[in-house]
mmCIF file of C-alpha atoms in Angstrom:
data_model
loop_
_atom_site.group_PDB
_atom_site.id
_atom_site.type_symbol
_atom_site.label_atom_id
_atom_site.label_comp_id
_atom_site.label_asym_id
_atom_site.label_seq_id
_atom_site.Cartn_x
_atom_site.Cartn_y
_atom_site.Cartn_z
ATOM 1 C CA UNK Y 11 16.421 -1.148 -1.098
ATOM 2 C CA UNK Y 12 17.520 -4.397 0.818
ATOM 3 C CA UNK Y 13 20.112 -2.092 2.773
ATOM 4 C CA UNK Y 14 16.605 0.207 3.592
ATOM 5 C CA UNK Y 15 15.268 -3.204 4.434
ATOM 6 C CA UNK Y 16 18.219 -4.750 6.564
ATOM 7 C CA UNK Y 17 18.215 -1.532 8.485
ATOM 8 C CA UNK Y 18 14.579 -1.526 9.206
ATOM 9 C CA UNK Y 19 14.919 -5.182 9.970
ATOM 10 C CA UNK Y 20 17.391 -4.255 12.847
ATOM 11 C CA UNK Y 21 15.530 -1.347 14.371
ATOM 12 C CA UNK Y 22 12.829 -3.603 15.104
ATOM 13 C CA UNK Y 23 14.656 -6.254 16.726
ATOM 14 C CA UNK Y 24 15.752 -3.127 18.862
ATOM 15 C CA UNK Y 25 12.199 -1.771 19.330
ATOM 16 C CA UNK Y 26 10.716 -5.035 20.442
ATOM 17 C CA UNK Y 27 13.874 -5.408 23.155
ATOM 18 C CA UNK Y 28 12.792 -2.130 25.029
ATOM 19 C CA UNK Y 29 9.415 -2.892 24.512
ATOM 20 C CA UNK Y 30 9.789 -6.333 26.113
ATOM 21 C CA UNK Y 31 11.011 -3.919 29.023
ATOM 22 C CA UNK Y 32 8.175 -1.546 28.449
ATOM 23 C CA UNK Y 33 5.245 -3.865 28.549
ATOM 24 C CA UNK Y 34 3.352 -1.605 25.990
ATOM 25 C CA UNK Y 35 0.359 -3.767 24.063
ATOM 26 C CA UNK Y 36 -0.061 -1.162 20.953
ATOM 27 C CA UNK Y 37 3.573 -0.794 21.213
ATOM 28 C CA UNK Y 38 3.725 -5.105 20.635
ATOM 29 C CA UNK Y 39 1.367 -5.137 17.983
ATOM 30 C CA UNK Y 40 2.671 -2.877 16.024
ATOM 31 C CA UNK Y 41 6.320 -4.547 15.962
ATOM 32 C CA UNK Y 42 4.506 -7.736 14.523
ATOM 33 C CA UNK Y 43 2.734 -5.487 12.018
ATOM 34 C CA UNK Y 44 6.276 -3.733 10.946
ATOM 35 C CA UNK Y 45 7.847 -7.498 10.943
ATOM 36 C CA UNK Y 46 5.212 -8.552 8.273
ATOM 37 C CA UNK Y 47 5.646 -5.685 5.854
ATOM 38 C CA UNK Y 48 9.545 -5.655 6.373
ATOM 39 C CA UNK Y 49 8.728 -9.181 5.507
ATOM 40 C CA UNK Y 50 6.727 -8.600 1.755
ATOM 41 C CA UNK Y 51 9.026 -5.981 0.998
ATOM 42 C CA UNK Y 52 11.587 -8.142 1.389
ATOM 43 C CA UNK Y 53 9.750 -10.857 -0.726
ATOM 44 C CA UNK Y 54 9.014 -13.491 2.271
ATOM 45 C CA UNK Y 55 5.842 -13.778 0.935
ATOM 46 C CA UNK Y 56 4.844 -17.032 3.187
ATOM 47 C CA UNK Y 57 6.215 -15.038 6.548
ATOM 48 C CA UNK Y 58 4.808 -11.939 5.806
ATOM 49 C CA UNK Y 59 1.459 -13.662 5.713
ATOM 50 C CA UNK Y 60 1.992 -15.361 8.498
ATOM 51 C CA UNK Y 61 2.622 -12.261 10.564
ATOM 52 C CA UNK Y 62 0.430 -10.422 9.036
ATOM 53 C CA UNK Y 63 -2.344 -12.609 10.009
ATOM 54 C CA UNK Y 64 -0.299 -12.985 13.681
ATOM 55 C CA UNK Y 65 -0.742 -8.901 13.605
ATOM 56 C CA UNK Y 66 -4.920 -9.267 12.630
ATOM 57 C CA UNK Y 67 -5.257 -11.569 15.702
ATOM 58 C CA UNK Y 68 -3.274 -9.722 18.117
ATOM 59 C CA UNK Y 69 -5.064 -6.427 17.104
ATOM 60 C CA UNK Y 70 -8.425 -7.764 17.406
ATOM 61 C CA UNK Y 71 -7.664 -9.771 20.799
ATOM 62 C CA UNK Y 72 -6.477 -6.248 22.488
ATOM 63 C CA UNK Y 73 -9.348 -4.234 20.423
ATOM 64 C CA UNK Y 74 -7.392 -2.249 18.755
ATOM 65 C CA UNK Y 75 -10.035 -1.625 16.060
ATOM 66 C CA UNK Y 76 -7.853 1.052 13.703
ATOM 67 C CA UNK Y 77 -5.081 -1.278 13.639
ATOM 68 C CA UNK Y 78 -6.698 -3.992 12.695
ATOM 69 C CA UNK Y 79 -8.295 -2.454 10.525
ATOM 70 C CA UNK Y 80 -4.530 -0.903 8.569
ATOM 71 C CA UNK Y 81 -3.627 -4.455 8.761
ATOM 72 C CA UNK Y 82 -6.720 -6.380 6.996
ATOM 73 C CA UNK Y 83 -6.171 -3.557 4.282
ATOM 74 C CA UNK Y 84 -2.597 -4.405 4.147
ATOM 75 C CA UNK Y 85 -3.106 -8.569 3.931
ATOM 76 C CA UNK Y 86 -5.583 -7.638 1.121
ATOM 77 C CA UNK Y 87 -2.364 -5.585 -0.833
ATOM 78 C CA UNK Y 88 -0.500 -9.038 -0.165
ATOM 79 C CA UNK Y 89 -2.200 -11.080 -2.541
ATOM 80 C CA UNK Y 90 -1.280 -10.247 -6.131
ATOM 81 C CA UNK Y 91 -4.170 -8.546 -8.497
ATOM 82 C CA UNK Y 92 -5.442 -11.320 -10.682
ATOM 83 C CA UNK Y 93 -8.932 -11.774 -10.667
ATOM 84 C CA UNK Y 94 -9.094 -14.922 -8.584
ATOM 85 C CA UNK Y 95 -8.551 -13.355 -6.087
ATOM 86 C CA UNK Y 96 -10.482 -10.267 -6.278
ATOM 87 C CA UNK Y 97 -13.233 -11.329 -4.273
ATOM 88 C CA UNK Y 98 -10.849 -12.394 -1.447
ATOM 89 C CA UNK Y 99 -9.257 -8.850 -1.834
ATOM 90 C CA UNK Y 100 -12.795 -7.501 -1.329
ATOM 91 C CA UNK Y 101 -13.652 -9.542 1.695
ATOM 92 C CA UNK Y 102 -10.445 -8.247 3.205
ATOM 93 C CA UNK Y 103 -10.656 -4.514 2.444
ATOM 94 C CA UNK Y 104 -14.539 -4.799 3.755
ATOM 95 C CA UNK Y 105 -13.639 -6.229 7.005
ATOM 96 C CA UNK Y 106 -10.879 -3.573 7.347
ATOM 97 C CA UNK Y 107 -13.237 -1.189 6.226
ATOM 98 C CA UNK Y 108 -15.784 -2.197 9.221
ATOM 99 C CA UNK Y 109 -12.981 -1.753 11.523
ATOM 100 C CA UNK Y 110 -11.685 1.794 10.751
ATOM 101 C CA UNK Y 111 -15.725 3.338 10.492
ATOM 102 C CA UNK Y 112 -15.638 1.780 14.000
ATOM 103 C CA UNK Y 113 -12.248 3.330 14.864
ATOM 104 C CA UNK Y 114 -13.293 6.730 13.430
ATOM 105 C CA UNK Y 115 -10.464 6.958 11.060
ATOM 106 C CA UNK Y 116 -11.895 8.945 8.630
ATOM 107 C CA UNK Y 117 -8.505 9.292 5.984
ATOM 108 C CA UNK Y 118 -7.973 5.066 6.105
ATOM 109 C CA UNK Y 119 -12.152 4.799 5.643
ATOM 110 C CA UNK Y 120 -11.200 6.932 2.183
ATOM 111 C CA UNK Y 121 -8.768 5.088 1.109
ATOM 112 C CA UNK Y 122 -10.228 1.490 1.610
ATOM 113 C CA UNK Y 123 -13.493 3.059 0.101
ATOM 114 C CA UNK Y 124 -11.571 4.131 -3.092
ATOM 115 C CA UNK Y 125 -9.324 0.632 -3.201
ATOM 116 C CA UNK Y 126 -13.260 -1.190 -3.153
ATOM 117 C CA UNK Y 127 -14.514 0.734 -6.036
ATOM 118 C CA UNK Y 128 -11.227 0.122 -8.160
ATOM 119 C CA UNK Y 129 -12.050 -3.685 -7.389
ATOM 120 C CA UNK Y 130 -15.532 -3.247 -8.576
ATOM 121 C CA UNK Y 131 -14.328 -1.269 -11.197
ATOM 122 C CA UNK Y 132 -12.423 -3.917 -12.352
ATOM 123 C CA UNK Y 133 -14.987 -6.685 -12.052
ATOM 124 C CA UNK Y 134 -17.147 -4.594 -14.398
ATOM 125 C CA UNK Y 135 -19.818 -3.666 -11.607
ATOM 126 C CA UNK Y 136 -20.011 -0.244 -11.935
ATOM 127 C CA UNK Y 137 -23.237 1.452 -9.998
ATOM 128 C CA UNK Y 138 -21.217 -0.498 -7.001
ATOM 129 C CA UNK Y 139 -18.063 1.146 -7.589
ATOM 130 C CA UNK Y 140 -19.424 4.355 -8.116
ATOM 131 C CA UNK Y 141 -21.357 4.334 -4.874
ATOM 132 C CA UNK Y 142 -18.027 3.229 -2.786
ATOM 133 C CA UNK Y 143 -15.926 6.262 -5.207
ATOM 134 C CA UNK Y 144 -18.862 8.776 -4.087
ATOM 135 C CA UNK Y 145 -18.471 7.647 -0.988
ATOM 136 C CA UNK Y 146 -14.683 7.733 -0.875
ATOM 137 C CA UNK Y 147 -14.839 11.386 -1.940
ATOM 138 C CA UNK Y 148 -17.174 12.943 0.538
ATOM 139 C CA UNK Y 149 -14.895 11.363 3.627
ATOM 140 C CA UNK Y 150 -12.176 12.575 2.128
ATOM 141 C CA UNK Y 151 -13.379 16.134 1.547
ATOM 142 C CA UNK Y 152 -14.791 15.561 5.184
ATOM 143 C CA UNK Y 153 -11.440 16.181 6.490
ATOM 144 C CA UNK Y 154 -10.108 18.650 4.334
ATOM 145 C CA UNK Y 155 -7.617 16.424 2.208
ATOM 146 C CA UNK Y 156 -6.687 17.775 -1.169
ATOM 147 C CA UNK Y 157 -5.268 15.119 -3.285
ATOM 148 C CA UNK Y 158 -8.510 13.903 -4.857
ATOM 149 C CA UNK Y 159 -7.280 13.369 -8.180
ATOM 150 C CA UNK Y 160 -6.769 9.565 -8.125
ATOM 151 C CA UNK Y 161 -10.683 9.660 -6.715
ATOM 152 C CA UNK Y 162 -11.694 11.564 -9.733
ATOM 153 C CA UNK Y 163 -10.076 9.989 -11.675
ATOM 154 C CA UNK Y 164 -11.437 6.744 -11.019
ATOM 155 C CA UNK Y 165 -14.747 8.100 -10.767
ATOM 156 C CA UNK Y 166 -14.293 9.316 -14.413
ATOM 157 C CA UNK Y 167 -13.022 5.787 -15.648
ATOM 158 C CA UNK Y 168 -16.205 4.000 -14.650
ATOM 159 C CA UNK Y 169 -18.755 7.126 -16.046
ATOM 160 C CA UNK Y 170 -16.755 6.029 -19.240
ATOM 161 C CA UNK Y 171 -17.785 2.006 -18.182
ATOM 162 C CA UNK Y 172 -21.165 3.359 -17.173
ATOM 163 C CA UNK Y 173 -21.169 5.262 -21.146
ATOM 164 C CA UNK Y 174 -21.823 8.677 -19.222
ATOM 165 C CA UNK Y 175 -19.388 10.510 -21.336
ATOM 166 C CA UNK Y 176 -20.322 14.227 -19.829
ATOM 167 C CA UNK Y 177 -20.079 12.617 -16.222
ATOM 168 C CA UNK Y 178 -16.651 11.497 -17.318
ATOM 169 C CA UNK Y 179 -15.258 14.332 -18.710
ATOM 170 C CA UNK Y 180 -16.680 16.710 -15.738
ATOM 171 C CA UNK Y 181 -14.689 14.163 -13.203
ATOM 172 C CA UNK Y 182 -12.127 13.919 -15.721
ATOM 173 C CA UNK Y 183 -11.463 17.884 -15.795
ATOM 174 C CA UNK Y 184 -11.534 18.018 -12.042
ATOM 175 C CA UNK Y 185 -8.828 15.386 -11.871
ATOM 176 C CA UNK Y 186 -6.728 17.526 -14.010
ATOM 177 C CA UNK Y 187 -7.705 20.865 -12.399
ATOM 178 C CA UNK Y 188 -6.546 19.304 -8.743
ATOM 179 C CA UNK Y 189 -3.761 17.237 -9.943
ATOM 180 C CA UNK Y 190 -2.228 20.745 -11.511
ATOM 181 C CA UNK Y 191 -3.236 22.590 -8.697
ATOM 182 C CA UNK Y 192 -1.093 19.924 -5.951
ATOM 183 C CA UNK Y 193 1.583 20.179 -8.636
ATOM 184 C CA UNK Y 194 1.569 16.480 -9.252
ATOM 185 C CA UNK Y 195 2.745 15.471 -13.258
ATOM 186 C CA UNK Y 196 3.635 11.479 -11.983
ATOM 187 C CA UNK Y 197 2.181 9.045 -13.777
ATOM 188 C CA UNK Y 198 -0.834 10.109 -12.239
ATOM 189 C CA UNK Y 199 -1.531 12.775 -14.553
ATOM 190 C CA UNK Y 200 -0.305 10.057 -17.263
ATOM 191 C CA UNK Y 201 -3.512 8.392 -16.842
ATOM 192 C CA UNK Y 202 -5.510 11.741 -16.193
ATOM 193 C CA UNK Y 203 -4.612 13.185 -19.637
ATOM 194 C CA UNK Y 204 -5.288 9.746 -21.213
ATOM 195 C CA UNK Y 205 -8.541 9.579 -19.742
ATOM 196 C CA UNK Y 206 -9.571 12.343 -20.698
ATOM 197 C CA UNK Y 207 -8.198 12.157 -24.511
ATOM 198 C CA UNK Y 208 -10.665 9.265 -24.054
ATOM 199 C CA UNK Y 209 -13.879 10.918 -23.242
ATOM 200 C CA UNK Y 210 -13.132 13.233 -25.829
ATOM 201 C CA UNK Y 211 -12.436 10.093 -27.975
ATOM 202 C CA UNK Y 212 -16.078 9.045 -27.746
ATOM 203 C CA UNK Y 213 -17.423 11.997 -27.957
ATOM 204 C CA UNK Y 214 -15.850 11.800 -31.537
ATOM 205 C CA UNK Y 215 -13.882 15.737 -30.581
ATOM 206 C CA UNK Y 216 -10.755 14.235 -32.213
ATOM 207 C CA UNK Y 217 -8.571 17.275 -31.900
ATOM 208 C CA UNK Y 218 -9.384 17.635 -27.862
ATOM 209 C CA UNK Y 219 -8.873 13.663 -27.624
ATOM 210 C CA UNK Y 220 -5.250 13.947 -30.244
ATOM 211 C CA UNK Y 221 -4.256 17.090 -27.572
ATOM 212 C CA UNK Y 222 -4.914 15.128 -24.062
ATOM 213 C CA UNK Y 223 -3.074 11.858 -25.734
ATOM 214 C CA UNK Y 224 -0.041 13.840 -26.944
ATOM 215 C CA UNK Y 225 0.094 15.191 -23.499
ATOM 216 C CA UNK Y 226 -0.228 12.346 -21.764
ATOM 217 C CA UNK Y 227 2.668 10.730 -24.219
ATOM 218 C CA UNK Y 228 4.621 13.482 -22.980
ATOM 219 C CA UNK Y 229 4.370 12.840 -19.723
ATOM 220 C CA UNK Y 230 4.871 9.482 -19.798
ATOM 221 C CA UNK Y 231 8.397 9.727 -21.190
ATOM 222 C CA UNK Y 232 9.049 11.960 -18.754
ATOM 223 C CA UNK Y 233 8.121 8.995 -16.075
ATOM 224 C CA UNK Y 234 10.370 7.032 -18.236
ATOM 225 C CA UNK Y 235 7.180 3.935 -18.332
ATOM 226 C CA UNK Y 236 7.269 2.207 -21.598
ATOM 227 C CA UNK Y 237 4.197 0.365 -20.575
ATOM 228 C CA UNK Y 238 2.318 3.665 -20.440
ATOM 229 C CA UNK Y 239 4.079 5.133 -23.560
ATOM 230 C CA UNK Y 240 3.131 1.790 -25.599
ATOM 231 C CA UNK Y 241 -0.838 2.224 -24.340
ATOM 232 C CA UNK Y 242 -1.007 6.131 -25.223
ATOM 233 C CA UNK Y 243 0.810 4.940 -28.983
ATOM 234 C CA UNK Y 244 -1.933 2.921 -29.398
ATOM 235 C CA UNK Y 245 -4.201 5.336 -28.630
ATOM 236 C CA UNK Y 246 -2.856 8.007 -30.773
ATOM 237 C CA UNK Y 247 -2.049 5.389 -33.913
ATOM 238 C CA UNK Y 248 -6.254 4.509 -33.132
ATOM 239 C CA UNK Y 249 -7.208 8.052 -33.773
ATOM 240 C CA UNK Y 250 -4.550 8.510 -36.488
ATOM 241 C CA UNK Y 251 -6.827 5.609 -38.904
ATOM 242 C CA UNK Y 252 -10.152 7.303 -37.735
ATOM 243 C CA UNK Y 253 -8.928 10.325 -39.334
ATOM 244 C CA UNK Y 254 -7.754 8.023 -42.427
ATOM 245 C CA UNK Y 255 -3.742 9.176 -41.651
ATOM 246 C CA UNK Y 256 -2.766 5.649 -42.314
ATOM 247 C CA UNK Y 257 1.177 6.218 -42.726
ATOM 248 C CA UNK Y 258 1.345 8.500 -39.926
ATOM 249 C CA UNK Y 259 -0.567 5.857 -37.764
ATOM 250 C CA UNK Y 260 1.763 2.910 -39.382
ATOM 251 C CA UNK Y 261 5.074 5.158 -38.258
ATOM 252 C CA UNK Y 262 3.342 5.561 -34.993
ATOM 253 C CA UNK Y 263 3.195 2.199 -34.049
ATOM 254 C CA UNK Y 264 6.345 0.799 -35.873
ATOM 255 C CA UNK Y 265 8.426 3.502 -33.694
ATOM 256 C CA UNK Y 266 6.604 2.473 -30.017
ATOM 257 C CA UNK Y 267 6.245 -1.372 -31.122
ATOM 258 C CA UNK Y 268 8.992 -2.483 -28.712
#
């Protein structure tokens, strides 16, 4: 990765030589832009701000409304997701979304839109997120994209907040249906299949709920994440004592403990 990094670092100190010849203003802009994420990758978090910001201001001076928009969305990814700064996050991705409806970029709109109700989401408010997830979806089916799943499956997560368990599992089942259907079994369809197992949890359908966790375990260790193999355990060793299998549900969790 720093090699990736070093190299990127140097073909941008080339780009901004010819462009210094070239005179191009998107062209300029953008080199700052690249500088700052080169920057956070790199883990110079101070500088990367710095340009960041330097790329905002230069954007917005030559109104250059889509690319200031890309780079308020991307000075909202560099502050770190801890609730204090949530509402900063928000105030970002807002004015970046602003920017982009003005710009007409219809796929960044959709993904700003989808990043906004995950924040909301998280903050517990969910008729707001759900509005900004609706919303995400229909400009994203607007232009024809397919990969929805993460959309619908966020969308599914607060029906479950919201305690609309049949909204959830109809969101829930598309999720899967499109995730399948783009061939995607990341850790994506981890959290699908979990999801779902919980939906089916509530519902109190134990065996539907005990065959989405035990494929969502599955995939997990294929993703090699032992953060998301520890979670669906827990899940599994929770529906092991509802159904009063107490040793299988203490072998459970003794074997995923660590």
């Amino acid at each position: 990765l720093k090699a990736d990094l070093d190299s990127a670092a140097i073909l941008n100190r080339q780009a901004k030589a010819l462009n210094m010849k070239s005179g191009d203003p998107m062209s300029a802009g953008k080199l700052i832009f690249l500088d700052a994420k080169i920057d956070k990758e790199g883990g110079r978090k101070t500088i990367a701000f710095s340009n960041m910001k330097q790329a905002i201001s230069y954007f917005e001076k030559h109104h250059f409304k889509e690319q200031a928009g890309e780079a308020y969305n991307e000075l909202s990814y560099m502050y770190d997701n801890k609730p204090e700064y949530f509402d900063t996050k928000i105030k970002l991705k807002e004015k970046a979304l602003e920017l982009l409806k003005n710009s007409g970029s219809k796929l960044n709109q959709a993904g700003v839109l989808k990043d906004l109700g995950e924040l909301y989401y998280i903050k517990e408010n969910s008729d707001k997120a759900l509005g900004l997830l609706k919303e995400s979806l229909s400009v994203y089916q607007s232009v024809k994209f397919r990969e929805l799943q993460s959309v619908y499956n966020l969308i599914s997560q607060v029906e479950i907040q919201k305690a609309d368990y049949e909204e959830a599992l109809r969101y829930g089942l598309l999720a899967e249906k499109t995730a399948e259907s783009v061939n995607d079994y990341s850790l994506q369809m981890c959290s699908i299949y979990s999801n779902i197992g919980m939906v089916y949890y509530y519902l109190r359908k134990n065996d539907d709920a005990m065959k989405y966790w035990e494929k969502s375990l599955a995939t997990a260790k294929k993703n090699k994440d032992n953060g998301y193999i520890r979670t669906v355990a827990n899940n599994i060793s929770t529906m092991l004592i509802r159904q009063k299998k107490f040793k299988q549900a203490i072998t459970m969790i003794q074997e995923y403990r660590e």
